[in-house]
Coordinates of C-alpha atoms in Angstrom, one line a residue:
M1 CA -0.2 0.2 0.3
G2 CA 3.2 2.4 0.7
R3 CA 3.0 5.0 3.8
T4 CA 1.9 8.1 2.7
T5 CA -1.0 9.2 0.6
R6 CA 1.0 9.6 -2.3
D7 CA 2.7 5.9 -2.1
Y8 CA -0.7 4.5 -2.4
L9 CA -1.6 6.7 -5.8
R10 CA 1.7 6.0 -6.8
V11 CA 1.2 2.1 -7.2
G12 CA -2.3 2.7 -7.9
T13 CA -2.1 4.2 -11.2
A14 CA 1.8 2.4 -11.7
E15 CA 0.2 0.9 -14.8
A16 CA -1.5 3.6 -16.7
H17 CA 0.7 6.1 -15.7
D18 CA 3.5 4.4 -17.9
T19 CA 1.4 4.0 -20.3
L20 CA 0.1 7.2 -21.3
D21 CA 3.7 8.8 -19.9
V22 CA 5.5 6.1 -23.0
R23 CA 2.9 7.0 -25.4
L24 CA 3.3 10.4 -24.8
G25 CA 6.8 11.0 -25.3
A26 CA 7.0 8.9 -28.7
L27 CA 4.7 11.6 -29.8
V28 CA 7.0 14.9 -28.2
E29 CA 10.0 12.4 -29.5
G30 CA 9.0 12.8 -33.2
D31 CA 9.0 16.6 -36.1
E32 CA 6.8 19.1 -34.8
S33 CA 3.2 17.8 -36.1
N34 CA 3.3 14.9 -33.7
Y35 CA 4.0 17.8 -30.3
A36 CA 1.2 18.9 -32.3
R37 CA -0.6 16.2 -31.9
F38 CA 1.3 15.8 -27.6
L39 CA -1.1 19.2 -26.7
D40 CA -3.7 18.3 -28.5
I41 CA -4.0 15.2 -26.1
Q42 CA -2.9 18.0 -23.5
Y43 CA -5.5 20.3 -24.9
R44 CA -8.4 18.4 -25.4
A45 CA -8.0 15.6 -22.1
R46 CA -7.2 18.6 -19.7
V47 CA -10.8 21.4 -20.5
N48 CA -13.3 19.4 -19.1
I49 CA -10.9 18.6 -16.4
E50 CA -10.2 21.5 -15.6
S51 CA -13.9 22.3 -15.7
W52 CA -14.8 19.6 -13.0
L53 CA -10.9 20.4 -10.5
S54 CA -13.0 24.1 -10.0
E55 CA -16.2 23.7 -9.1
R56 CA -14.9 20.5 -6.6
C57 CA -11.9 22.5 -5.4
A58 CA -12.1 26.4 -5.0
D59 CA -9.7 26.9 -2.7
T60 CA -6.7 24.2 -4.6
P61 CA -7.1 23.6 -7.8
P62 CA -4.3 24.0 -10.0
P63 CA -3.4 26.6 -12.1
R64 CA -5.4 26.1 -15.8
Q65 CA -3.2 25.6 -18.3
T66 CA -5.3 25.3 -22.2
D67 CA -4.4 28.5 -22.1
V68 CA -0.7 28.2 -22.8
I69 CA -1.6 25.1 -24.3
A70 CA -3.7 27.2 -26.5
R71 CA -1.2 29.5 -27.1
D72 CA 1.1 26.7 -28.0
L73 CA -1.2 25.3 -29.8
A74 CA -1.9 28.8 -32.1
E75 CA 2.1 29.9 -32.7
L76 CA 2.0 26.8 -34.1
G77 CA -0.8 26.6 -37.1
V78 CA -3.4 24.1 -35.3
P79 CA -6.8 25.3 -34.6
I80 CA -7.9 24.9 -30.7
P81 CA -9.4 21.9 -30.5
S82 CA -13.6 22.5 -30.3
H83 CA -14.4 18.2 -29.4
S84 CA -13.3 17.5 -25.4
P85 CA -14.8 14.6 -24.0
A86 CA -16.2 15.3 -20.8
F87 CA -14.4 13.6 -17.8
D88 CA -16.0 10.4 -16.8
V89 CA -15.2 10.1 -12.7
S90 CA -17.8 9.0 -9.4
A91 CA -18.7 10.7 -8.6
D92 CA -17.3 10.5 -4.1
S93 CA -14.3 10.5 -5.8
D94 CA -11.2 12.7 -4.2
P95 CA -10.8 15.6 -6.6
L96 CA -7.1 15.3 -4.4
G97 CA -6.1 12.5 -7.1
T98 CA -6.6 14.9 -10.4
C99 CA -4.8 17.5 -8.9
W100 CA -1.4 15.0 -7.7
V101 CA -2.3 14.2 -11.6
L102 CA -2.3 17.1 -13.5
A103 CA 0.9 18.7 -11.4
G104 CA 2.4 15.8 -11.2
S105 CA 2.6 15.4 -14.8
S106 CA 4.3 19.4 -14.0
L107 CA 7.9 16.4 -13.7
G108 CA 7.2 15.1 -16.8
N109 CA 6.5 17.9 -19.1
R110 CA 10.9 19.9 -16.9
A111 CA 12.2 16.6 -18.1
I112 CA 10.7 16.8 -22.5
L113 CA 11.8 20.5 -21.3
A114 CA 14.6 19.4 -21.3
R115 CA 15.2 17.6 -24.0
L116 CA 14.1 19.6 -26.1
V117 CA 16.0 22.7 -25.7
K118 CA 19.5 19.9 -25.1
A119 CA 18.4 18.9 -28.7
E120 CA 17.3 22.5 -29.9
I121 CA 14.4 22.3 -31.0
Q122 CA 12.8 25.8 -31.6
W123 CA 9.1 24.4 -30.4
P124 CA 7.2 26.5 -28.3
V125 CA 6.9 25.5 -25.4
A126 CA 5.2 27.8 -23.0
F127 CA 3.1 24.6 -21.4
L128 CA 5.6 23.0 -20.4
S129 CA 7.7 26.3 -19.1
D130 CA 4.9 26.2 -17.2
R131 CA 6.3 27.3 -13.2
R132 CA 2.7 28.2 -11.6
V133 CA 2.0 23.8 -12.1
V134 CA 5.2 23.6 -10.6
E135 CA 4.7 26.0 -7.4
Y136 CA 1.1 24.4 -7.5
W137 CA 3.5 21.1 -6.9
Q138 CA 5.1 22.2 -3.7
R139 CA 2.1 23.0 -2.4
L140 CA 0.7 20.0 -2.6
R141 CA 2.8 17.8 -1.4
P142 CA 1.6 18.3 1.9
F143 CA -2.0 17.0 1.5
I144 CA 0.1 13.7 -0.9
E145 CA 2.0 13.0 1.5
R146 CA 0.0 13.1 4.8
P147 CA 0.3 8.9 6.1
H148 CA -2.2 6.7 3.8
S149 CA -5.2 6.1 5.3
P150 CA -7.4 3.1 4.1
V151 CA -10.9 5.2 4.5
D152 CA -9.6 8.6 3.1
D153 CA -7.4 7.4 -0.2
P154 CA -9.2 5.7 -1.8
P155 CA -11.5 7.8 -3.7
V156 CA -8.0 10.0 -4.0
L157 CA -7.1 7.1 -6.6
A158 CA -10.5 6.5 -7.8
A159 CA -10.1 10.8 -9.5
A160 CA -6.5 9.8 -9.9
Q161 CA -7.5 6.6 -12.0
A162 CA -9.9 8.2 -13.4
S163 CA -7.5 11.1 -14.8
F164 CA -5.1 8.3 -16.4
A165 CA -7.9 6.9 -18.3
H166 CA -9.2 9.9 -19.7
F167 CA -5.5 11.0 -20.9
N168 CA -5.3 7.3 -21.9
A169 CA -9.0 7.8 -23.5
V170 CA -7.8 11.3 -25.3
A171 CA -5.2 9.8 -26.8
S172 CA -6.0 6.8 -28.0
Q173 CA -9.0 10.1 -30.4
V174 CA -6.7 11.7 -31.3
G175 CA -3.7 9.1 -32.3
A176 CA -1.1 8.6 -30.4
P177 CA 1.0 5.5 -30.5
E178 CA -0.1 2.7 -29.6
T179 CA 2.4 0.7 -26.5
T180 CA 2.6 -2.1 -24.6
I181 CA 3.7 -2.1 -21.5

């Protein structure tokens, strides 16, 4: 189970998280059109998650990032997606799990940004370099590094699992490479 809520979430979402990382990683290692698909997936997945979070955790939602993703897409000459699938999550899910997923994605974004910089690739990176979520991650840590609770943590895990399932479903719809892990 793990000693903390964060450990519990990491174990409970490992497979879906790994699948998403590989799928999205394959896109950012490709050409500009693949990078645009990466951003498209991020936008489509986040827009309804951000709305759901704004309704459920008014005091502590992560910063909206669809604005910076839209800016990057516009710089690439790609239209902002007009359709985004609903975020399907059970009513008793705890938004903390979704906050953890979005905040934790900033760590992966930093690694992607470092790869692009090292390769001297000049794509728009407002999303990847958004410091607001890095700062949010620091504020979130005390809530996820609390001792694991068999009573309180399952609803948190349910939201985290729903978030990864949502991202993976959007990746499938947009045509991200299928993987086997």
